[in-house]
PDB file of C-alpha atoms in Angstrom:
ATOM      1  CA  MET A   1      -0.234  -0.033   0.498  1.00 49.00           C
ATOM      2  CA  GLN A   2       3.262   2.230   0.602  1.00 56.00           C
ATOM      3  CA  MET A   3       4.291   1.579  -2.427  1.00 61.00           C
ATOM      4  CA  SER A   4       0.817   3.006  -4.481  1.00 70.00           C
ATOM      5  CA  GLY A   5       0.793   5.829  -2.737  1.00 70.00           C
ATOM      6  CA  PHE A   6       4.398   6.623  -4.192  1.00 74.00           C
ATOM      7  CA  ALA A   7       3.050   6.399  -7.069  1.00 74.00           C
ATOM      8  CA  CYS A   8       0.092   7.642  -7.209  1.00 72.00           C
ATOM      9  CA  ALA A   9       2.416  10.759  -5.567  1.00 74.00           C
ATOM     10  CA  LEU A  10       4.717  10.126  -8.169  1.00 73.00           C
ATOM     11  CA  LEU A  11       2.185   9.910 -11.170  1.00 72.00           C
ATOM     12  CA  CYS A  12       0.311  12.978  -9.382  1.00 71.00           C
ATOM     13  CA  GLN A  13       3.973  15.511 -10.433  1.00 75.00           C
ATOM     14  CA  LEU A  14       3.979  14.258 -13.725  1.00 71.00           C
ATOM     15  CA  LEU A  15       0.754  15.405 -15.083  1.00 70.00           C
ATOM     16  CA  LEU A  16       1.048  17.891 -13.053  1.00 69.00           C
ATOM     17  CA  LEU A  17       4.698  19.502 -14.473  1.00 68.00           C
ATOM     18  CA  ALA A  18       3.233  17.531 -17.728  1.00 65.00           C
ATOM     19  CA  GLY A  19       0.523  20.499 -18.103  1.00 62.00           C
ATOM     20  CA  ALA A  20       2.613  22.986 -16.642  1.00 56.00           C
ATOM     21  CA  SER A  21       4.999  22.724 -19.417  1.00 55.00           C
ATOM     22  CA  ARG A  22       2.265  22.317 -21.751  1.00 55.00           C
ATOM     23  CA  SER A  23       1.181  25.869 -20.254  1.00 53.00           C
ATOM     24  CA  ILE A  24       4.401  27.499 -20.758  1.00 53.00           C
ATOM     25  CA  LEU A  25       4.934  26.474 -24.489  1.00 54.00           C
ATOM     26  CA  ARG A  26       1.616  27.569 -25.517  1.00 57.00           C
ATOM     27  CA  SER A  27       1.848  31.060 -23.661  1.00 61.00           C
ATOM     28  CA  ALA A  28       3.042  32.488 -26.552  1.00 65.00           C
ATOM     29  CA  PRO A  29       0.761  34.980 -28.490  1.00 69.00           C
ATOM     30  CA  ASP A  30      -1.377  33.913 -31.308  1.00 77.00           C
ATOM     31  CA  VAL A  31       0.181  35.676 -34.093  1.00 85.00           C
ATOM     32  CA  ALA A  32      -1.649  33.470 -37.227  1.00 85.00           C
ATOM     33  CA  SER A  33      -4.397  36.346 -37.382  1.00 84.00           C
ATOM     34  CA  ARG A  34      -1.352  39.537 -37.556  1.00 85.00           C
ATOM     35  CA  VAL A  35       0.267  37.279 -40.335  1.00 85.00           C
ATOM     36  CA  ALA A  36      -3.587  36.666 -42.137  1.00 84.00           C
ATOM     37  CA  ALA A  37      -3.732  40.602 -41.729  1.00 84.00           C
ATOM     38  CA  GLU A  38      -0.431  42.136 -43.017  1.00 82.00           C
ATOM     39  CA  TYR A  39      -0.417  38.951 -46.204  1.00 82.00           C
ATOM     40  CA  GLN A  40      -4.261  40.890 -47.089  1.00 83.00           C
ATOM     41  CA  GLN A  41      -2.057  44.156 -46.708  1.00 82.00           C
ATOM     42  CA  ASN A  42      -0.700  45.376 -50.554  1.00 76.00           C
ATOM     43  CA  ILE A  43       2.883  46.861 -49.871  1.00 75.00           C
ATOM     44  CA  GLN A  44       4.622  47.580 -53.119  1.00 75.00           C
ATOM     45  CA  ILE A  45       7.984  48.702 -52.318  1.00 76.00           C
ATOM     46  CA  HIS A  46       9.746  47.905 -55.838  1.00 74.00           C
ATOM     47  CA  ASP A  47       7.837  51.056 -56.791  1.00 74.00           C
ATOM     48  CA  GLY A  48       9.359  53.081 -54.660  1.00 79.00           C
ATOM     49  CA  PHE A  49      13.019  51.500 -55.677  1.00 83.00           C
ATOM     50  CA  LEU A  50      12.178  52.517 -59.321  1.00 84.00           C
ATOM     51  CA  SER A  51      11.333  55.648 -58.411  1.00 84.00           C
ATOM     52  CA  GLN A  52      14.993  56.427 -56.867  1.00 88.00           C
ATOM     53  CA  GLU A  53      16.638  54.077 -59.741  1.00 89.00           C
ATOM     54  CA  GLN A  54      14.687  57.455 -62.505  1.00 89.00           C
ATOM     55  CA  GLN A  55      15.861  60.239 -60.086  1.00 90.00           C
ATOM     56  CA  ASP A  56      18.998  58.421 -60.033  1.00 90.00           C
ATOM     57  CA  ILE A  57      20.344  57.945 -63.930  1.00 88.00           C
ATOM     58  CA  GLU A  58      18.365  61.825 -64.337  1.00 88.00           C
ATOM     59  CA  GLN A  59      21.391  62.285 -62.000  1.00 85.00           C
ATOM     60  CA  GLU A  60      23.844  61.094 -63.564  1.00 84.00           C
ATOM     61  CA  LYS A  61      22.477  62.110 -67.403  1.00 80.00           C
ATOM     62  CA  GLU A  62      23.246  65.722 -65.400  1.00 78.00           C
ATOM     63  CA  VAL A  63      26.671  65.336 -64.615  1.00 73.00           C
ATOM     64  CA  MET A  64      27.418  63.683 -67.983  1.00 72.00           C
ATOM     65  CA  GLY A  65      25.992  66.647 -70.217  1.00 68.00           C
ATOM     66  CA  HIS A  66      28.155  68.780 -67.561  1.00 64.00           C
ATOM     67  CA  ARG A  67      31.480  66.461 -69.020  1.00 61.00           C
ATOM     68  CA  THR A  68      30.266  66.942 -72.233  1.00 60.00           C
ATOM     69  CA  ARG A  69      29.530  71.165 -72.307  1.00 63.00           C
ATOM     70  CA  ALA A  70      33.265  71.409 -70.831  1.00 61.00           C
ATOM     71  CA  LEU A  71      35.195  70.499 -73.375  1.00 62.00           C
ATOM     72  CA  ALA A  72      33.411  72.165 -76.111  1.00 62.00           C
ATOM     73  CA  THR A  73      34.083  75.234 -74.256  1.00 65.00           C
ATOM     74  CA  GLY A  74      37.840  76.894 -74.064  1.00 67.00           C
ATOM     75  CA  LYS A  75      40.621  76.420 -75.764  1.00 74.00           C
ATOM     76  CA  TRP A  76      42.508  72.003 -75.386  1.00 77.00           C
ATOM     77  CA  VAL A  77      46.043  71.493 -76.265  1.00 79.00           C
ATOM     78  CA  VAL A  78      47.353  67.860 -76.230  1.00 82.00           C
ATOM     79  CA  ALA A  79      50.220  66.877 -72.923  1.00 83.00           C
ATOM     80  CA  LEU A  80      52.109  64.316 -72.138  1.00 82.00           C
ATOM     81  CA  ASP A  81      51.669  62.680 -68.897  1.00 79.00           C
ATOM     82  CA  HIS A  82      55.448  62.296 -67.280  1.00 76.00           C
ATOM     83  CA  ASP A  83      55.825  58.623 -68.396  1.00 81.00           C
ATOM     84  CA  GLU A  84      56.363  59.690 -71.319  1.00 77.00           C
ATOM     85  CA  LYS A  85      53.538  57.920 -73.169  1.00 81.00           C
ATOM     86  CA  THR A  86      49.899  58.925 -71.868  1.00 83.00           C
ATOM     87  CA  LYS A  87      48.057  61.464 -73.679  1.00 83.00           C
ATOM     88  CA  MET A  88      46.044  63.837 -71.928  1.00 82.00           C
ATOM     89  CA  LEU A  89      44.182  66.511 -72.774  1.00 80.00           C
ATOM     90  CA  VAL A  90      44.547  69.800 -70.278  1.00 81.00           C
ATOM     91  CA  GLN A  91      42.394  72.586 -71.189  1.00 77.00           C
ATOM     92  CA  MET A  92      44.577  76.235 -71.040  1.00 74.00           C
ATOM     93  CA  ARG A  93      42.867  78.949 -69.584  1.00 69.00           C
ATOM     94  CA  ALA A  94      44.341  82.286 -69.868  1.00 62.00           C
ATOM     95  CA  GLY A  95      43.155  84.980 -67.168  1.00 60.00           C
ATOM     96  CA  THR A  96      41.361  83.550 -65.044  1.00 58.00           C
ATOM     97  CA  SER A  97      40.377  85.363 -61.622  1.00 61.00           C
ATOM     98  CA  GLN A  98      40.990  83.175 -58.490  1.00 60.00           C
ATOM     99  CA  PRO A  99      40.594  84.183 -54.616  1.00 63.00           C
ATOM    100  CA  SER A 100      43.591  85.142 -52.609  1.00 65.00           C
ATOM    101  CA  ILE A 101      44.505  81.986 -51.686  1.00 68.00           C
ATOM    102  CA  ARG A 102      48.111  80.711 -50.406  1.00 73.00           C
ATOM    103  CA  ASP A 103      50.066  79.593 -53.598  1.00 74.00           C
ATOM    104  CA  PRO A 104      49.221  75.290 -53.168  1.00 77.00           C
ATOM    105  CA  CYS A 105      52.269  74.822 -55.375  1.00 81.00           C
ATOM    106  CA  SER A 106      54.826  76.584 -53.115  1.00 80.00           C
ATOM    107  CA  SER A 107      56.013  72.733 -51.567  1.00 82.00           C
ATOM    108  CA  ILE A 108      55.203  71.048 -54.921  1.00 83.00           C
ATOM    109  CA  SER A 109      59.050  70.275 -55.954  1.00 85.00           C
ATOM    110  CA  CYS A 110      58.775  69.515 -60.018  1.00 84.00           C
ATOM    111  CA  GLY A 111      61.284  67.414 -61.641  1.00 83.00           C
ATOM    112  CA  SER A 112      63.600  67.589 -64.735  1.00 85.00           C
ATOM    113  CA  LEU A 113      60.826  67.996 -67.174  1.00 84.00           C
ATOM    114  CA  VAL A 114      62.363  66.110 -70.593  1.00 86.00           C
ATOM    115  CA  CYS A 115      59.978  65.499 -74.070  1.00 88.00           C
ATOM    116  CA  PRO A 116      60.660  63.841 -76.517  1.00 88.00           C
ATOM    117  CA  ALA A 117      60.251  65.156 -80.020  1.00 86.00           C
ATOM    118  CA  GLY A 118      57.648  67.737 -80.951  1.00 87.00           C
ATOM    119  CA  PHE A 119      56.807  68.139 -77.362  1.00 88.00           C
ATOM    120  CA  VAL A 120      58.338  71.440 -75.704  1.00 88.00           C
ATOM    121  CA  PRO A 121      57.490  72.343 -71.539  1.00 88.00           C
ATOM    122  CA  THR A 122      54.451  74.420 -70.864  1.00 87.00           C
ATOM    123  CA  SER A 123      53.391  75.988 -67.863  1.00 85.00           C
ATOM    124  CA  VAL A 124      49.410  75.521 -67.718  1.00 82.00           C
ATOM    125  CA  GLU A 125      48.053  77.896 -65.397  1.00 80.00           C
ATOM    126  CA  GLY A 126      46.201  76.694 -62.925  1.00 77.00           C
ATOM    127  CA  HIS A 127      48.328  73.071 -62.545  1.00 83.00           C
ATOM    128  CA  CYS A 128      51.682  72.923 -60.825  1.00 85.00           C
ATOM    129  CA  CYS A 129      54.561  71.107 -62.443  1.00 86.00           C
ATOM    130  CA  PRO A 130      55.052  72.605 -67.070  1.00 87.00           C
ATOM    131  CA  TYR A 131      53.820  69.073 -69.725  1.00 86.00           C
ATOM    132  CA  CYS A 132      54.841  68.476 -72.358  1.00 88.00           C
ATOM    133  CA  VAL A 133      52.731  70.047 -75.016  1.00 87.00           C
ATOM    134  CA  ASN A 134      53.338  69.502 -78.863  1.00 87.00           C
ATOM    135  CA  PRO A 135      52.451  72.554 -80.158  1.00 84.00           C
ATOM    136  CA  ASN A 136      50.979  70.799 -84.127  1.00 86.00           C
ATOM    137  CA  ILE A 137      48.824  68.348 -82.958  1.00 81.00           C
ATOM    138  CA  LYS A 138      45.107  70.904 -83.410  1.00 78.00           C
ATOM    139  CA  ILE A 139      42.250  69.847 -82.377  1.00 72.00           C
ATOM    140  CA  GLU A 140      39.125  68.875 -83.852  1.00 68.00           C
ATOM    141  CA  PRO A 141      36.373  71.370 -82.909  1.00 58.00           C
ATOM    142  CA  GLU A 142      33.975  68.434 -81.620  1.00 58.00           C
ATOM    143  CA  VAL A 143      36.099  66.090 -79.702  1.00 49.00           C
ATOM    144  CA  LYS A 144      34.399  62.845 -78.887  1.00 54.00           C
ATOM    145  CA  GLY A 145      37.335  61.258 -76.754  1.00 48.00           C
ATOM    146  CA  ALA A 146      36.925  62.970 -73.949  1.00 50.00           C
ATOM    147  CA  THR A 147      33.008  62.543 -72.832  1.00 54.00           C
ATOM    148  CA  GLY A 148      34.032  58.298 -72.234  1.00 54.00           C
ATOM    149  CA  GLY A 149      32.674  56.884 -75.708  1.00 60.00           C
ATOM    150  CA  SER A 150      36.973  56.604 -76.296  1.00 60.00           C
ATOM    151  CA  GLY A 151      37.804  55.202 -73.513  1.00 62.00           C
ATOM    152  CA  GLY A 152      39.062  59.375 -72.112  1.00 71.00           C
ATOM    153  CA  VAL A 153      38.207  59.334 -68.183  1.00 74.00           C
ATOM    154  CA  ALA A 154      38.524  62.962 -66.239  1.00 78.00           C
ATOM    155  CA  SER A 155      42.092  62.628 -63.983  1.00 78.00           C
ATOM    156  CA  THR A 156      40.450  62.196 -60.003  1.00 77.00           C
ATOM    157  CA  PHE A 157      43.976  64.433 -59.691  1.00 77.00           C
ATOM    158  CA  CYS A 158      43.931  67.628 -62.509  1.00 77.00           C
ATOM    159  CA  LYS A 159      41.186  70.002 -63.087  1.00 78.00           C
ATOM    160  CA  ASP A 160      40.421  70.422 -66.252  1.00 76.00           C
ATOM    161  CA  VAL A 161      42.701  67.306 -67.999  1.00 78.00           C
ATOM    162  CA  TRP A 162      41.697  64.404 -69.241  1.00 76.00           C
ATOM    163  CA  CYS A 163      43.264  60.707 -69.239  1.00 76.00           C
ATOM    164  CA  PHE A 164      42.965  58.208 -72.221  1.00 73.00           C
ATOM    165  CA  PRO A 165      43.651  54.828 -71.849  1.00 68.00           C
ATOM    166  CA  THR A 166      47.756  53.630 -73.165  1.00 63.00           C
TER     167      THR A 166
END
């Protein structure tokens, strides 16, 4: 009898623990109704991405238009980089007005420049060091290479300089 009382108490404790664990597992809120409600919403997130893409395309066209307009104005000369191989377009400007600032070229020392035949060292206003420029090369009125169509890209280091692949 003592054994059956112990077994009964053990059985009661097991049943009590099983019920408690079931209530712990079911204490999370029921999210099925919320999922169903969100499923009914018509969210078109791709429309926002499409409008952003169209704005980006317009901004890109505007930037590219500024580059081609810059090529149409001013006098351009063909120059060689210091490696004497890389061709560049350098814009010559006459009498540009700059605010009074300290000379940015004062701390830059230019190396000796030896130009190949037909090229002469030429100082360009707004640039620290001279370039090897060929004055006999005439630039066509409509320059197409520096638009990026033939590989010409604007220099990341020098303003008004376009570099071409060698």
